[in-house]
Coordinates of C-alpha atoms and ligand atoms in Angstrom, one line a residue:
M1 CA -2.0 25.9 26.1
R2 CA -4.0 28.7 24.4
I3 CA -3.1 28.5 20.7
I4 CA -4.4 30.5 17.7
V5 CA -4.0 28.8 14.3
T6 CA -4.4 31.2 11.4
G7 CA -5.4 29.5 8.2
G8 CA -6.8 26.6 10.3
A9 CA -9.6 25.9 7.9
G10 CA -7.1 25.2 5.2
F11 CA -5.2 22.0 4.2
I12 CA -2.1 22.1 6.5
G13 CA -3.6 24.4 9.2
S14 CA -6.6 22.2 9.8
H15 CA -4.5 19.1 10.4
I16 CA -2.3 21.0 12.9
A17 CA -5.4 22.4 14.6
D18 CA -6.7 18.8 14.8
A19 CA -3.6 17.6 16.5
Y20 CA -3.4 20.5 19.0
A21 CA -7.1 20.1 19.9
E22 CA -6.7 16.3 20.3
A23 CA -3.7 17.0 22.7
G24 CA -6.1 19.0 24.8
H25 CA -4.9 22.5 23.9
D26 CA -7.4 25.4 23.8
V27 CA -7.5 26.2 20.0
T28 CA -8.9 29.2 18.2
I29 CA -8.9 29.3 14.4
L30 CA -8.7 32.5 12.4
D31 CA -9.5 32.1 8.7
D32 CA -11.4 34.1 6.1
L33 CA -12.4 30.9 4.2
S34 CA -10.9 32.3 1.0
S35 CA -9.7 28.8 0.3
G36 CA -10.3 27.0 3.6
K37 CA -13.5 25.1 4.3
L38 CA -15.8 24.9 7.4
E39 CA -15.8 21.1 7.1
N40 CA -12.1 21.1 7.9
L41 CA -12.6 22.7 11.3
P42 CA -11.9 20.3 14.2
A43 CA -14.7 19.8 16.7
G44 CA -14.3 21.7 20.0
T45 CA -12.4 24.6 18.5
R46 CA -13.4 28.2 18.4
F47 CA -13.7 29.7 14.9
E48 CA -13.5 33.3 13.9
R49 CA -14.1 34.2 10.2
V50 CA -11.7 37.1 9.8
D51 CA -9.1 38.3 7.4
V52 CA -5.6 38.4 9.0
R53 CA -5.2 41.9 7.6
S54 CA -8.1 43.3 9.6
E55 CA -8.5 45.1 12.9
E56 CA -11.0 42.4 13.8
A57 CA -8.2 39.7 13.6
A58 CA -6.0 41.9 15.8
R59 CA -8.9 42.3 18.3
V60 CA -9.5 38.5 18.5
I61 CA -5.8 37.9 19.1
K62 CA -5.7 40.5 21.9
E63 CA -8.8 39.0 23.5
V64 CA -7.6 35.4 23.3
R65 CA -4.1 36.2 24.5
P66 CA -2.6 33.0 23.0
E67 CA 0.6 31.6 24.3
V68 CA 1.3 30.4 20.8
I69 CA 0.3 31.6 17.4
S70 CA 0.7 29.2 14.5
H71 CA 0.5 31.4 11.3
H72 CA -0.6 29.4 8.3
A73 CA -3.0 31.8 6.7
A74 CA -1.5 33.0 3.4
Q75 CA -1.8 33.6 -0.3
M76 CA 0.1 30.4 -1.2
N77 CA -0.1 30.3 -5.0
V78 CA 3.2 31.1 -6.7
R79 CA 1.5 32.0 -10.0
V80 CA -0.8 34.4 -8.3
S81 CA 2.2 36.1 -6.6
V82 CA 3.8 36.5 -10.1
D83 CA 0.6 38.0 -11.6
D84 CA -0.2 40.2 -8.6
P85 CA 2.8 40.7 -6.3
R86 CA 1.0 43.5 -4.4
L87 CA -1.8 41.2 -3.4
D88 CA 0.7 38.6 -2.3
A89 CA 2.6 41.1 -0.2
D90 CA -0.6 42.5 1.2
I91 CA -1.7 39.2 2.6
N92 CA 1.6 37.5 3.3
V93 CA 3.6 40.5 4.6
L94 CA 1.1 43.1 5.9
G95 CA -1.3 40.5 7.1
F96 CA 1.5 38.7 9.0
L97 CA 2.7 42.0 10.5
N98 CA -0.9 42.7 11.7
V99 CA -0.8 39.3 13.4
L100 CA 2.7 39.9 14.9
E101 CA 1.8 43.4 16.3
A102 CA -1.3 42.0 17.9
A103 CA 0.7 39.0 19.2
H104 CA 3.2 41.3 20.8
A105 CA 0.4 43.4 22.4
A106 CA -1.2 40.2 23.6
G107 CA 2.0 39.0 25.3
T108 CA 2.3 36.0 22.9
K109 CA 5.8 34.5 23.4
R110 CA 6.0 31.9 20.6
V111 CA 5.1 32.1 16.9
L112 CA 5.2 29.2 14.5
F113 CA 5.3 30.4 10.9
A114 CA 4.6 28.4 7.7
S115 CA 7.5 29.4 5.5
S116 CA 8.5 27.9 2.2
G117 CA 11.7 25.8 1.7
G118 CA 10.7 25.3 -2.0
T119 CA 11.0 29.1 -2.7
V120 CA 13.1 31.0 -0.2
Y121 CA 16.4 29.5 -1.6
G122 CA 15.5 30.4 -5.2
E123 CA 17.1 27.9 -7.6
P124 CA 19.6 26.2 -5.2
E125 CA 22.7 24.5 -6.7
Q126 CA 23.2 22.4 -3.6
L127 CA 20.7 19.5 -3.1
P128 CA 19.4 18.6 -0.7
C129 CA 19.5 22.3 0.2
P130 CA 20.6 23.2 3.8
E131 CA 19.3 26.1 5.8
S132 CA 22.8 27.8 5.5
Y133 CA 22.3 28.1 1.7
P134 CA 21.8 31.8 0.5
T135 CA 18.2 32.9 0.3
H136 CA 17.5 34.5 -3.0
P137 CA 13.9 33.8 -3.9
V138 CA 12.9 34.1 -7.6
C139 CA 9.2 34.6 -7.1
P140 CA 7.2 37.2 -5.1
Y141 CA 5.7 34.5 -2.9
G142 CA 9.2 33.4 -1.8
V143 CA 10.1 37.0 -1.2
S144 CA 7.0 37.5 1.0
K145 CA 7.7 34.3 3.0
L146 CA 11.4 35.4 3.5
A147 CA 10.2 38.9 4.6
G148 CA 8.0 37.1 7.2
E149 CA 11.1 35.3 8.5
H150 CA 13.0 38.6 8.7
Y151 CA 10.2 40.2 10.7
L152 CA 10.3 37.2 13.1
Y153 CA 14.0 37.7 13.6
Y154 CA 13.3 41.3 14.5
Y155 CA 10.6 40.4 17.0
A156 CA 12.9 37.8 18.5
A157 CA 15.9 40.0 18.7
V158 CA 14.3 43.1 19.9
R159 CA 11.0 42.1 21.6
G160 CA 11.9 38.7 23.1
M161 CA 9.6 36.5 21.0
R162 CA 10.6 32.9 20.2
Y163 CA 9.8 31.6 16.8
V164 CA 10.2 28.7 14.4
A165 CA 9.9 29.4 10.7
L166 CA 9.1 26.0 9.3
R167 CA 10.4 25.9 5.7
Y168 CA 8.1 23.4 4.2
A169 CA 9.0 21.4 1.1
N170 CA 6.0 20.4 -1.0
V171 CA 3.3 19.2 1.5
Y172 CA 0.7 16.7 0.3
G173 CA -2.1 14.6 1.8
P174 CA -5.8 14.5 2.6
R175 CA -7.8 17.8 2.3
Q176 CA -5.4 19.4 -0.1
D177 CA -7.3 21.4 -2.8
P178 CA -7.3 19.4 -6.0
H179 CA -8.6 22.3 -8.0
G180 CA -5.7 24.8 -7.7
E181 CA -2.4 24.9 -9.6
A182 CA -0.4 23.9 -6.5
G183 CA -0.8 20.4 -5.0
V184 CA 0.2 18.2 -8.0
I185 CA -0.5 15.0 -6.0
A186 CA -4.0 16.1 -5.1
I187 CA -4.7 17.1 -8.7
F188 CA -3.2 13.8 -10.2
A189 CA -5.0 11.6 -7.6
Q190 CA -8.4 13.2 -8.1
R191 CA -8.1 13.2 -11.9
L192 CA -6.9 9.7 -12.2
L193 CA -9.6 8.4 -9.8
R194 CA -12.2 10.1 -12.1
D195 CA -10.5 8.8 -15.3
E196 CA -9.9 12.4 -16.4
P197 CA -6.8 13.4 -18.4
V198 CA -3.7 14.5 -16.6
T199 CA -1.4 17.2 -17.9
I200 CA 2.4 17.3 -17.2
F201 CA 4.0 20.7 -17.9
G202 CA 7.3 20.5 -19.7
D203 CA 9.3 17.2 -19.8
G204 CA 8.1 16.2 -16.4
K205 CA 11.7 15.8 -15.1
Q206 CA 11.4 18.8 -12.7
T207 CA 11.8 17.5 -9.2
R208 CA 10.3 18.3 -5.8
D209 CA 10.6 17.1 -2.2
Y210 CA 7.2 15.7 -1.2
V211 CA 6.5 15.6 2.5
F212 CA 3.3 14.0 3.9
V213 CA 1.1 16.3 6.0
R214 CA 1.1 14.0 9.0
D215 CA 4.9 14.4 9.3
V216 CA 4.4 18.2 9.0
V217 CA 1.9 18.1 11.9
R218 CA 4.5 16.2 14.0
A219 CA 7.0 18.9 13.4
N220 CA 4.4 21.5 14.5
V221 CA 3.7 19.6 17.6
A222 CA 7.5 19.3 18.4
C223 CA 7.8 23.1 18.0
L224 CA 5.4 23.8 20.8
D225 CA 8.1 23.3 23.4
A226 CA 11.3 23.5 21.4
E227 CA 14.1 25.7 22.7
F228 CA 15.1 26.5 19.1
T229 CA 14.4 29.9 17.5
G230 CA 15.0 30.3 13.7
G231 CA 14.3 28.8 10.4
V232 CA 14.3 25.0 9.8
N233 CA 13.6 22.9 6.8
I234 CA 10.8 20.4 6.9
G235 CA 10.9 17.9 4.0
T236 CA 12.4 14.5 3.2
G237 CA 15.6 15.2 1.4
Q238 CA 14.3 13.0 -1.5
E239 CA 13.8 14.3 -5.0
T240 CA 10.9 12.9 -7.1
D241 CA 10.2 14.0 -10.6
V242 CA 6.7 14.6 -12.0
V243 CA 6.7 11.7 -14.4
E244 CA 7.7 9.3 -11.6
L245 CA 4.9 10.8 -9.4
F246 CA 2.4 10.3 -12.2
E247 CA 3.5 6.6 -12.6
R248 CA 3.3 5.9 -8.9
I249 CA -0.2 7.4 -8.5
N250 CA -1.3 5.7 -11.7
A251 CA -0.2 2.3 -10.3
L252 CA -1.8 2.9 -6.9
V253 CA -5.1 4.0 -8.5
G254 CA -5.0 1.0 -10.9
R255 CA -4.9 2.9 -14.1
S256 CA -2.5 2.6 -17.1
G257 CA -3.3 5.7 -19.1
A258 CA -0.6 8.1 -20.3
A259 CA -0.3 11.8 -19.4
Q260 CA -0.6 14.7 -21.8
H261 CA 2.3 17.0 -22.1
A262 CA 2.0 20.8 -22.3
A263 CA 4.5 23.6 -22.6
A264 CA 6.7 24.2 -19.5
R265 CA 5.6 27.1 -17.3
D266 CA 8.2 29.7 -16.7
G267 CA 9.3 30.7 -13.3
E268 CA 9.3 27.2 -12.0
V269 CA 12.5 26.0 -10.4
R270 CA 14.0 22.9 -12.0
R271 CA 15.0 20.9 -8.9
S272 CA 14.2 21.1 -5.3
A273 CA 14.9 19.1 -2.1
L274 CA 15.6 20.1 1.4
R275 CA 18.2 18.8 3.8
V276 CA 16.5 18.0 7.1
S277 CA 19.3 17.2 9.5
L278 CA 18.8 20.5 11.4
A279 CA 15.2 19.5 12.2
E280 CA 16.4 16.3 13.7
S281 CA 18.9 18.0 16.0
V282 CA 16.8 21.0 17.1
L283 CA 13.3 19.5 17.1
G284 CA 14.0 15.7 17.4
W285 CA 12.0 15.4 14.1
K286 CA 12.5 13.4 11.0
P287 CA 10.1 12.4 8.3
S288 CA 8.5 9.0 8.9
V289 CA 6.0 8.4 6.1
S290 CA 7.3 6.9 2.8
L291 CA 6.1 8.5 -0.5
D292 CA 4.1 5.3 -1.4
D293 CA 2.4 5.2 2.0
G294 CA 1.6 8.9 1.9
L295 CA 0.3 8.6 -1.7
A296 CA -1.9 5.6 -0.7
A297 CA -3.4 7.6 2.2
T298 CA -4.0 10.6 0.0
I299 CA -5.7 8.5 -2.7
D300 CA -7.9 6.8 -0.1
F301 CA -9.0 10.2 1.0
F302 CA -10.0 11.3 -2.5
R303 CA -11.6 7.9 -3.3
S304 CA -13.8 8.2 -0.2
R305 CA -15.0 11.6 -1.3
S306 CA -15.8 10.7 -4.9
Ligands
NAD1 N1 1.1 23.3 0.7 C1 2.4 23.4 0.6 O1 3.1 22.5 0.0 C2 3.1 24.5 1.3 C3 4.5 24.6 1.2 C4 5.2 25.6 1.8 C5 4.5 26.5 2.6 N2 3.1 26.4 2.7 C6 2.4 27.4 3.6 O2 1.6 26.7 4.5 C7 0.4 27.4 4.8 C8 -0.8 26.6 4.5 O3 -0.9 26.2 3.2 P1 -2.0 25.2 2.6 O4 -1.3 24.4 1.6 O5 -2.6 24.6 3.8 O6 -2.9 26.2 1.9 P2 -4.5 26.5 2.1 O7 -4.9 27.5 1.0 O8 -5.3 25.2 2.2 O9 -4.5 27.2 3.5 C9 -4.4 28.6 3.7 C10 -5.6 29.0 4.6 O10 -5.4 30.4 4.8 C11 -6.7 31.1 4.7 N3 -6.4 32.4 4.3 C12 -5.9 32.9 3.1 N4 -5.8 34.2 3.1 C13 -6.3 34.6 4.3 C14 -6.5 35.9 5.0 N5 -6.2 37.0 4.3 N6 -7.0 36.0 6.2 C15 -7.4 34.8 6.8 N7 -7.2 33.6 6.3 C16 -6.7 33.5 5.1 C17 -7.4 30.3 3.6 O11 -8.8 30.4 3.6 C18 -6.9 28.8 3.9 O12 -7.8 28.2 4.9 C19 0.5 28.7 3.9 O13 1.1 29.7 4.7 C20 1.4 28.3 2.8 O14 2.1 29.4 2.2 C21 2.4 25.4 2.1

C-alpha cells in the first residue's frame, strides 16, 4: 500500500512508519521537523520536509496519491494551545484541512487521525470514559482535535472517505521527547537516570491512562484494513496517579530519592482513563503491554542514550 505518515519524524508517527515500512508498505513521511528528528526516520522511506499547512505538502500528497494517510503531525502541547489558541488551530485545524483537501484530490480513500482521548471528553465523570460520552473539551488543543474529527465525519459522509480517529490516551515509550512539558514518563525516566531532581505538580494524585507506544502501533496496523469508520479510544482503561508513576520509575531505575512538589497547574483535568471495549470489537485490538514492562522498555531506551 502507498501510505503517507505526517509527523512521521516524531515520537508516535515514527514508530508507526517503522511498522508500515517493515510490513512492506511504500511509506512517505511528511514532517517539518519542528519537534521531530531525522534520526527517527525509518530506513527505506521517502522523506519530505514540509509544513502540513503548505502548498508544498498538498503537492506531495497529490503526487504520491497515497491509499492511506496517517495524520500525526500536530501542535500537541496543551499549554501551548492555551497560550496561543490561534497557532494551535492553524496547525491542527487548517493544516489538517489542507491535508484532507489534497487527500480528496489525490483519491485517498482512508485517513487515520491521531485524536486525543485525554482531551476531547473534557473532564469526564464516567471512568473509564466510553466513546459515547459527550465531547466538551476544556482546552483549545482538545477543541482542535475534535474539529479534526468533525471534518473527517464530513469527508466520510459527503465524499466517501473512510477514517478512524484514534483517540489516544497518554502514549509513552522510546523516542518520546523528555524535554517538553508533555510526556511525564520520558521526563521522569531521563531525570532519574541522570540523578536530577523531579518535580510533581500539585498533590500528584491526578490520574492518567498510560498506553505503551507499541500497542498504539498495533492499533494503527489494525486500522489499515478495518471496516470501521469513526472515533475509537486507544488506551488501557487503567488509571495511574503521578506519585505512583514516580515510585515505579524510581524503583525500576534503582533510585530512592523523593520528588519535589510545586503548585498545581491550572487547566489540567483531575482524572482520565479510557474504556477500550470498542477497539476490541471493531479493530480486534486490546492493549497487551503492562505498565511495568512498558516503563522498563522506556527506561532501557533512555539509559542506552545517556
Ligand atoms: N503523545 C501522546 O500522548 C498523544 C496523545 C494523544 C494524541 N497525540 C497525537 O499524536 C500525534 C503525535 O504526537 P507525538 O507525541 O508523537 O508528538 P511529536 O511532537 O513527537 O510528533 C509530532 C510530529 O509532527 C511534526 N509537526 C508538527 N507540526 C508540523 C507541521 N506544521 N507540519 C509538519 N509536521 C509538523 C513534528 O515535527 C513531529 O515530528 C499528534 O497529533 C498528537 O496530537 C499524542
